[in-house]
Amino acid sequence: KNKKKKMRKVLLLLVLATILQVSFSDPVPAQAHGNITILGDLLSTGSLRANAIRSKSLIIDGSISVSLKVAGDAITSNKADVTILQTSQISSPTGKVVIASPVSTGSISSTGSISTVSFFQNEVRQWVLKHHDDFEAEIKGWSSHEVSSCDGVDHHLGGHCKDVGGEVTKNFTGLGPHTHVRVQARYHFLDSWEGEAAYAKIDNRLVWTDINDMRGLDFPSFCGGEHPDGKFSVPIDVTLRHTGDSITLSFGSTLDEHPCNESFGIDDVTVSVK
């Protein structure tokens, strides 16, 4: 009996020593060839590498790096960096999705707004509207705050009996990176123009001119005084190379009489870049 007890103690000591040696020795990475099927949950507190993982649901509290493809009915992530994204829908709990790289798609639909630095259609960069002044609210940044209306609804800068000093000017900022700028506006020739000139300037560079002479012409008066208005809402559309973050626009005339006799108005000034 004593010998049996001693043998049991020796065996227990040997087993304990073996367990301690295995526990404190360097871990040997497990290798498997083929597939592994786990019917329950798999919890990994370290790293996990695999050629492919298929699961009804996969929750990762940290980060995941996939060199080939991630596919699923629904993928939720706080942040994702991808080279190619193919999906039928992108949504965000905050209502805002930010994509920092170029996007190529057949069609885009949104129930909210879409904001982009640049937009291509048929591989052609499209214009991006940066500013639009329609003079229906507070006038900001212009050298004159004088506004008029011909119908009591649509307002324009300057106009009948409004002394704007012969020219109105504004500096527009925040254009961002671009190579070209497009300036559009509508110019109203009001009342008794007699061969005077109208003009538009970009950064003090003359880019548009027109002449109006109403002498001897039978036209109705659309706006202002009783004089005929033969040129009204004339479009201005100028494109030129430009890279600066700001631009100064000026609109004026060579009128030499009182603004109640002859005047001009400016409306719907827009600045676009691409």
mmCIF file of C-alpha atoms in Angstrom:
data_model
loop_
_atom_site.group_PDB
_atom_site.id
_atom_site.type_symbol
_atom_site.label_atom_id
_atom_site.label_comp_id
_atom_site.label_asym_id
_atom_site.label_seq_id
_atom_site.Cartn_x
_atom_site.Cartn_y
_atom_site.Cartn_z
ATOM 1 C CA LYS A 1 0.000 0.000 0.000
ATOM 2 C CA ASN A 2 2.776 2.434 0.881
ATOM 3 C CA LYS A 3 4.463 1.727 -2.419
ATOM 4 C CA LYS A 4 1.219 2.368 -4.308
ATOM 5 C CA LYS A 5 0.765 5.704 -2.505
ATOM 6 C CA LYS A 6 4.319 6.736 -3.336
ATOM 7 C CA MET A 7 3.803 5.791 -7.006
ATOM 8 C CA ARG A 8 0.592 7.861 -7.158
ATOM 9 C CA LYS A 9 2.434 10.881 -5.702
ATOM 10 C CA VAL A 10 5.222 10.517 -8.224
ATOM 11 C CA LEU A 11 2.733 10.295 -11.080
ATOM 12 C CA LEU A 12 0.854 13.382 -9.837
ATOM 13 C CA LEU A 13 4.118 15.333 -9.589
ATOM 14 C CA LEU A 14 5.074 14.313 -13.110
ATOM 15 C CA VAL A 15 1.667 15.377 -14.485
ATOM 16 C CA LEU A 16 1.864 18.701 -12.633
ATOM 17 C CA ALA A 17 5.358 19.365 -13.918
ATOM 18 C CA THR A 18 4.252 18.601 -17.472
ATOM 19 C CA ILE A 19 1.307 21.025 -17.172
ATOM 20 C CA LEU A 20 3.529 23.784 -15.787
ATOM 21 C CA GLN A 21 6.083 23.277 -18.542
ATOM 22 C CA VAL A 22 3.428 23.519 -21.246
ATOM 23 C CA SER A 23 1.826 26.597 -19.676
ATOM 24 C CA PHE A 24 5.017 28.633 -19.399
ATOM 25 C CA SER A 25 6.734 27.538 -22.598
ATOM 26 C CA ASP A 26 6.527 29.527 -25.855
ATOM 27 C CA PRO A 27 3.213 29.031 -27.643
ATOM 28 C CA VAL A 28 3.344 26.989 -30.782
ATOM 29 C CA PRO A 29 1.104 28.393 -33.523
ATOM 30 C CA ALA A 30 -1.612 26.021 -34.518
ATOM 31 C CA GLN A 31 -1.737 25.049 -38.146
ATOM 32 C CA ALA A 32 -4.623 23.506 -39.974
ATOM 33 C CA HIS A 33 -4.995 22.408 -43.563
ATOM 34 C CA GLY A 34 -8.562 22.486 -44.927
ATOM 35 C CA ASN A 35 -11.718 23.935 -43.403
ATOM 36 C CA ILE A 36 -12.713 24.472 -39.763
ATOM 37 C CA THR A 37 -16.404 24.521 -38.861
ATOM 38 C CA ILE A 38 -17.480 26.069 -35.549
ATOM 39 C CA LEU A 39 -21.149 25.669 -34.673
ATOM 40 C CA GLY A 40 -21.036 28.029 -31.703
ATOM 41 C CA ASP A 41 -19.187 31.313 -31.051
ATOM 42 C CA LEU A 42 -15.493 32.018 -31.645
ATOM 43 C CA LEU A 43 -13.797 34.560 -29.380
ATOM 44 C CA SER A 44 -10.275 35.727 -30.207
ATOM 45 C CA THR A 45 -8.513 38.210 -27.917
ATOM 46 C CA GLY A 46 -5.433 38.336 -30.134
ATOM 47 C CA SER A 47 -5.045 38.138 -33.911
ATOM 48 C CA LEU A 48 -6.788 35.802 -36.306
ATOM 49 C CA ARG A 49 -5.592 35.062 -39.825
ATOM 50 C CA ALA A 50 -7.467 33.090 -42.425
ATOM 51 C CA ASN A 51 -7.750 32.820 -46.187
ATOM 52 C CA ALA A 52 -11.546 33.089 -45.913
ATOM 53 C CA ILE A 53 -14.135 33.547 -43.157
ATOM 54 C CA ARG A 54 -17.820 32.778 -43.673
ATOM 55 C CA SER A 55 -20.324 33.582 -40.946
ATOM 56 C CA LYS A 56 -23.950 34.697 -40.574
ATOM 57 C CA SER A 57 -22.690 37.577 -38.427
ATOM 58 C CA LEU A 58 -19.210 38.883 -37.675
ATOM 59 C CA ILE A 59 -18.538 41.443 -34.937
ATOM 60 C CA ILE A 60 -15.092 43.028 -34.664
ATOM 61 C CA ASP A 61 -14.458 45.546 -31.886
ATOM 62 C CA GLY A 62 -11.070 46.589 -33.265
ATOM 63 C CA SER A 63 -9.913 46.706 -36.891
ATOM 64 C CA ILE A 64 -10.014 44.243 -39.765
ATOM 65 C CA SER A 65 -7.709 44.079 -42.776
ATOM 66 C CA VAL A 66 -8.844 42.171 -45.861
ATOM 67 C CA SER A 67 -6.565 41.988 -48.902
ATOM 68 C CA LEU A 68 -9.141 40.643 -51.372
ATOM 69 C CA LYS A 69 -12.894 41.051 -50.816
ATOM 70 C CA VAL A 70 -15.516 41.553 -48.101
ATOM 71 C CA ALA A 71 -19.047 40.457 -49.006
ATOM 72 C CA GLY A 72 -22.233 40.433 -46.955
ATOM 73 C CA ASP A 73 -25.921 41.333 -46.903
ATOM 74 C CA ALA A 74 -25.130 44.164 -44.455
ATOM 75 C CA ILE A 75 -21.786 45.569 -43.278
ATOM 76 C CA THR A 76 -21.670 48.101 -40.428
ATOM 77 C CA SER A 77 -18.487 50.022 -39.648
ATOM 78 C CA ASN A 78 -17.562 53.344 -38.045
ATOM 79 C CA LYS A 79 -14.849 53.825 -40.702
ATOM 80 C CA ALA A 80 -13.816 51.825 -43.755
ATOM 81 C CA ASP A 81 -10.914 52.304 -46.179
ATOM 82 C CA VAL A 82 -11.561 50.500 -49.462
ATOM 83 C CA THR A 83 -10.144 50.614 -52.983
ATOM 84 C CA ILE A 84 -13.326 49.420 -54.732
ATOM 85 C CA LEU A 85 -16.781 49.481 -53.123
ATOM 86 C CA GLN A 86 -19.673 47.682 -54.818
ATOM 87 C CA THR A 87 -22.953 48.136 -53.004
ATOM 88 C CA SER A 88 -26.626 48.791 -53.667
ATOM 89 C CA GLN A 89 -27.000 51.159 -50.706
ATOM 90 C CA ILE A 90 -24.882 53.252 -48.328
ATOM 91 C CA SER A 91 -26.440 54.618 -45.139
ATOM 92 C CA SER A 92 -25.294 56.215 -41.905
ATOM 93 C CA PRO A 93 -27.029 56.503 -38.495
ATOM 94 C CA THR A 94 -26.023 60.184 -38.449
ATOM 95 C CA GLY A 95 -27.497 60.800 -41.904
ATOM 96 C CA LYS A 96 -24.086 61.805 -43.292
ATOM 97 C CA VAL A 97 -21.762 59.679 -45.434
ATOM 98 C CA VAL A 98 -18.268 61.001 -46.212
ATOM 99 C CA ILE A 99 -16.317 59.496 -49.131
ATOM 100 C CA ALA A 100 -12.797 60.933 -49.406
ATOM 101 C CA SER A 101 -11.810 59.318 -52.726
ATOM 102 C CA PRO A 102 -13.247 59.448 -56.272
ATOM 103 C CA VAL A 103 -16.547 57.583 -56.800
ATOM 104 C CA SER A 104 -17.566 55.919 -60.068
ATOM 105 C CA THR A 105 -21.208 54.872 -60.325
ATOM 106 C CA GLY A 106 -23.956 54.256 -62.834
ATOM 107 C CA SER A 107 -26.623 56.185 -60.900
ATOM 108 C CA ILE A 108 -26.996 57.920 -57.545
ATOM 109 C CA SER A 109 -30.235 58.567 -55.665
ATOM 110 C CA SER A 110 -30.513 60.387 -52.353
ATOM 111 C CA THR A 111 -33.407 61.480 -50.155
ATOM 112 C CA GLY A 112 -31.186 64.254 -48.757
ATOM 113 C CA SER A 113 -28.381 66.343 -50.199
ATOM 114 C CA ILE A 114 -25.183 65.298 -51.993
ATOM 115 C CA SER A 115 -22.072 67.436 -51.538
ATOM 116 C CA THR A 116 -18.925 66.924 -53.587
ATOM 117 C CA VAL A 117 -15.725 68.815 -54.362
ATOM 118 C CA SER A 118 -15.907 67.878 -58.051
ATOM 119 C CA PHE A 119 -18.305 65.928 -60.243
ATOM 120 C CA PHE A 120 -17.580 64.092 -63.510
ATOM 121 C CA GLN A 121 -20.142 63.139 -66.139
ATOM 122 C CA ASN A 122 -18.990 61.073 -69.117
ATOM 123 C CA GLU A 123 -15.404 61.703 -67.904
ATOM 124 C CA VAL A 124 -15.925 65.484 -68.129
ATOM 125 C CA ARG A 125 -15.562 67.562 -64.971
ATOM 126 C CA GLN A 126 -18.748 69.518 -64.276
ATOM 127 C CA TRP A 127 -19.126 73.005 -62.815
ATOM 128 C CA VAL A 128 -19.525 73.319 -59.049
ATOM 129 C CA LEU A 129 -21.634 76.267 -57.877
ATOM 130 C CA LYS A 130 -19.844 78.196 -55.107
ATOM 131 C CA HIS A 131 -21.872 81.394 -54.783
ATOM 132 C CA HIS A 132 -25.288 82.670 -55.846
ATOM 133 C CA ASP A 133 -26.571 86.155 -55.014
ATOM 134 C CA ASP A 134 -30.223 86.742 -55.983
ATOM 135 C CA PHE A 135 -30.685 89.848 -53.771
ATOM 136 C CA GLU A 136 -33.885 88.513 -52.211
ATOM 137 C CA ALA A 137 -32.493 88.575 -48.663
ATOM 138 C CA GLU A 138 -29.782 90.513 -46.825
ATOM 139 C CA ILE A 139 -27.182 92.052 -49.129
ATOM 140 C CA LYS A 140 -23.717 90.962 -48.014
ATOM 141 C CA GLY A 141 -20.315 92.089 -49.286
ATOM 142 C CA TRP A 142 -21.449 94.357 -52.130
ATOM 143 C CA SER A 143 -20.237 97.946 -52.418
ATOM 144 C CA SER A 144 -23.878 99.077 -52.555
ATOM 145 C CA HIS A 145 -26.927 97.754 -50.700
ATOM 146 C CA GLU A 146 -29.436 99.549 -52.956
ATOM 147 C CA VAL A 147 -32.030 97.126 -54.362
ATOM 148 C CA SER A 148 -35.096 97.524 -56.596
ATOM 149 C CA SER A 149 -37.958 95.443 -57.947
ATOM 150 C CA CYS A 150 -39.924 95.761 -61.170
ATOM 151 C CA ASP A 151 -42.845 93.584 -60.048
ATOM 152 C CA GLY A 152 -42.591 93.763 -56.253
ATOM 153 C CA VAL A 153 -41.441 90.134 -56.096
ATOM 154 C CA ASP A 154 -38.097 89.656 -57.859
ATOM 155 C CA HIS A 155 -35.395 92.034 -56.607
ATOM 156 C CA HIS A 156 -32.135 93.156 -58.217
ATOM 157 C CA LEU A 157 -29.127 95.196 -57.128
ATOM 158 C CA GLY A 158 -29.227 98.866 -58.179
ATOM 159 C CA GLY A 159 -32.045 99.894 -60.491
ATOM 160 C CA HIS A 160 -34.348 102.854 -61.078
ATOM 161 C CA CYS A 161 -33.426 105.977 -59.036
ATOM 162 C CA LYS A 162 -30.729 104.009 -57.138
ATOM 163 C CA ASP A 163 -27.356 105.766 -57.083
ATOM 164 C CA VAL A 164 -24.686 103.040 -56.924
ATOM 165 C CA GLY A 165 -21.781 105.271 -57.961
ATOM 166 C CA GLY A 166 -21.582 103.895 -61.488
ATOM 167 C CA GLU A 167 -20.351 100.455 -60.420
ATOM 168 C CA VAL A 168 -21.100 97.666 -57.928
ATOM 169 C CA THR A 169 -18.329 95.362 -56.648
ATOM 170 C CA LYS A 170 -17.962 92.299 -54.435
ATOM 171 C CA ASN A 171 -15.118 89.945 -53.462
ATOM 172 C CA PHE A 172 -16.085 86.252 -53.352
ATOM 173 C CA THR A 173 -13.913 83.857 -51.290
ATOM 174 C CA GLY A 174 -13.682 80.129 -50.525
ATOM 175 C CA LEU A 175 -13.521 78.907 -54.123
ATOM 176 C CA GLY A 176 -11.279 75.949 -53.265
ATOM 177 C CA PRO A 177 -8.957 74.108 -55.691
ATOM 178 C CA HIS A 178 -9.890 74.674 -59.359
ATOM 179 C CA THR A 179 -8.470 75.570 -62.755
ATOM 180 C CA HIS A 180 -11.378 77.535 -64.277
ATOM 181 C CA VAL A 181 -14.047 79.932 -63.046
ATOM 182 C CA ARG A 182 -17.434 80.739 -64.553
ATOM 183 C CA VAL A 183 -19.323 83.964 -63.786
ATOM 184 C CA GLN A 184 -22.979 84.365 -64.731
ATOM 185 C CA ALA A 185 -25.405 87.236 -64.137
ATOM 186 C CA ARG A 186 -28.352 89.152 -65.619
ATOM 187 C CA TYR A 187 -27.960 92.810 -66.582
ATOM 188 C CA HIS A 188 -30.952 95.194 -66.741
ATOM 189 C CA PHE A 189 -30.681 98.227 -69.061
ATOM 190 C CA LEU A 190 -33.259 100.604 -67.569
ATOM 191 C CA ASP A 191 -34.815 103.736 -69.127
ATOM 192 C CA SER A 192 -33.180 106.318 -71.438
ATOM 193 C CA TRP A 193 -29.872 104.796 -72.502
ATOM 194 C CA GLU A 194 -28.364 106.835 -75.345
ATOM 195 C CA GLY A 195 -25.422 104.842 -76.645
ATOM 196 C CA GLU A 196 -23.728 104.302 -73.250
ATOM 197 C CA ALA A 197 -21.862 101.088 -72.473
ATOM 198 C CA ALA A 198 -22.370 98.409 -69.845
ATOM 199 C CA TYR A 199 -19.506 96.245 -68.593
ATOM 200 C CA ALA A 200 -18.427 93.460 -66.258
ATOM 201 C CA LYS A 201 -14.964 92.937 -64.784
ATOM 202 C CA ILE A 202 -13.274 90.004 -63.063
ATOM 203 C CA ASP A 203 -10.372 90.978 -60.810
ATOM 204 C CA ASN A 204 -10.400 94.404 -62.503
ATOM 205 C CA ARG A 205 -10.101 92.743 -65.935
ATOM 206 C CA LEU A 206 -12.757 93.723 -68.486
ATOM 207 C CA VAL A 207 -14.525 90.524 -69.576
ATOM 208 C CA TRP A 208 -17.910 91.655 -70.949
ATOM 209 C CA THR A 209 -19.378 94.775 -72.614
ATOM 210 C CA ASP A 210 -22.607 95.775 -74.298
ATOM 211 C CA ILE A 211 -24.137 98.997 -75.686
ATOM 212 C CA ASN A 212 -27.710 100.219 -75.523
ATOM 213 C CA ASP A 213 -29.385 103.069 -77.388
ATOM 214 C CA MET A 214 -33.133 103.580 -77.059
ATOM 215 C CA ARG A 215 -33.407 106.838 -79.023
ATOM 216 C CA GLY A 216 -36.142 106.720 -81.619
ATOM 217 C CA LEU A 217 -37.241 103.181 -80.681
ATOM 218 C CA ASP A 218 -40.811 102.323 -79.757
ATOM 219 C CA PHE A 219 -40.689 99.851 -76.852
ATOM 220 C CA PRO A 220 -42.882 99.551 -73.772
ATOM 221 C CA SER A 221 -41.519 100.369 -70.317
ATOM 222 C CA PHE A 222 -41.113 97.210 -68.251
ATOM 223 C CA CYS A 223 -39.412 98.737 -65.239
ATOM 224 C CA GLY A 224 -38.393 102.056 -63.723
ATOM 225 C CA GLY A 225 -39.557 105.287 -65.373
ATOM 226 C CA GLU A 226 -41.662 105.933 -68.460
ATOM 227 C CA HIS A 227 -38.789 105.435 -70.886
ATOM 228 C CA PRO A 228 -38.814 102.283 -73.042
ATOM 229 C CA ASP A 229 -36.793 99.238 -71.946
ATOM 230 C CA GLY A 230 -35.469 97.533 -75.054
ATOM 231 C CA LYS A 231 -32.818 95.465 -73.261
ATOM 232 C CA PHE A 232 -33.884 93.764 -70.092
ATOM 233 C CA SER A 233 -32.413 90.761 -68.258
ATOM 234 C CA VAL A 234 -29.497 90.400 -70.686
ATOM 235 C CA PRO A 235 -27.458 87.286 -69.766
ATOM 236 C CA ILE A 236 -23.761 87.485 -68.864
ATOM 237 C CA ASP A 237 -21.763 84.249 -69.056
ATOM 238 C CA VAL A 238 -17.957 84.412 -68.841
ATOM 239 C CA THR A 239 -15.453 81.564 -68.364
ATOM 240 C CA LEU A 240 -11.715 81.974 -67.876
ATOM 241 C CA ARG A 241 -8.714 80.262 -66.330
ATOM 242 C CA HIS A 242 -8.437 80.914 -62.616
ATOM 243 C CA THR A 243 -6.797 79.196 -59.623
ATOM 244 C CA GLY A 244 -7.043 81.663 -56.734
ATOM 245 C CA ASP A 245 -9.252 81.109 -53.687
ATOM 246 C CA SER A 246 -11.053 84.450 -54.187
ATOM 247 C CA ILE A 247 -12.393 86.552 -57.039
ATOM 248 C CA THR A 248 -13.613 90.157 -57.331
ATOM 249 C CA LEU A 249 -16.564 90.937 -59.599
ATOM 250 C CA SER A 250 -17.595 94.391 -60.800
ATOM 251 C CA PHE A 251 -20.593 95.483 -62.853
ATOM 252 C CA GLY A 252 -21.015 99.041 -64.103
ATOM 253 C CA SER A 253 -21.879 101.465 -66.885
ATOM 254 C CA THR A 254 -20.823 104.758 -68.509
ATOM 255 C CA LEU A 255 -24.188 106.412 -67.784
ATOM 256 C CA ASP A 256 -23.881 110.167 -67.197
ATOM 257 C CA GLU A 257 -27.390 111.203 -66.139
ATOM 258 C CA HIS A 258 -29.440 110.950 -62.937
ATOM 259 C CA PRO A 259 -30.383 107.324 -62.039
ATOM 260 C CA CYS A 260 -34.068 108.286 -62.183
ATOM 261 C CA ASN A 261 -33.522 108.978 -65.904
ATOM 262 C CA GLU A 262 -31.219 106.073 -66.795
ATOM 263 C CA SER A 263 -29.879 103.252 -64.646
ATOM 264 C CA PHE A 264 -28.880 99.589 -64.560
ATOM 265 C CA GLY A 265 -29.606 96.590 -62.361
ATOM 266 C CA ILE A 266 -27.787 93.323 -61.626
ATOM 267 C CA ASP A 267 -29.428 90.034 -60.664
ATOM 268 C CA ASP A 268 -28.669 86.332 -60.120
ATOM 269 C CA VAL A 269 -24.873 86.571 -59.856
ATOM 270 C CA THR A 270 -23.307 83.116 -59.681
ATOM 271 C CA VAL A 271 -19.696 81.943 -59.354
ATOM 272 C CA SER A 272 -18.854 78.352 -60.348
ATOM 273 C CA VAL A 273 -15.532 76.507 -60.552
ATOM 274 C CA LYS A 274 -14.114 73.302 -61.944
#
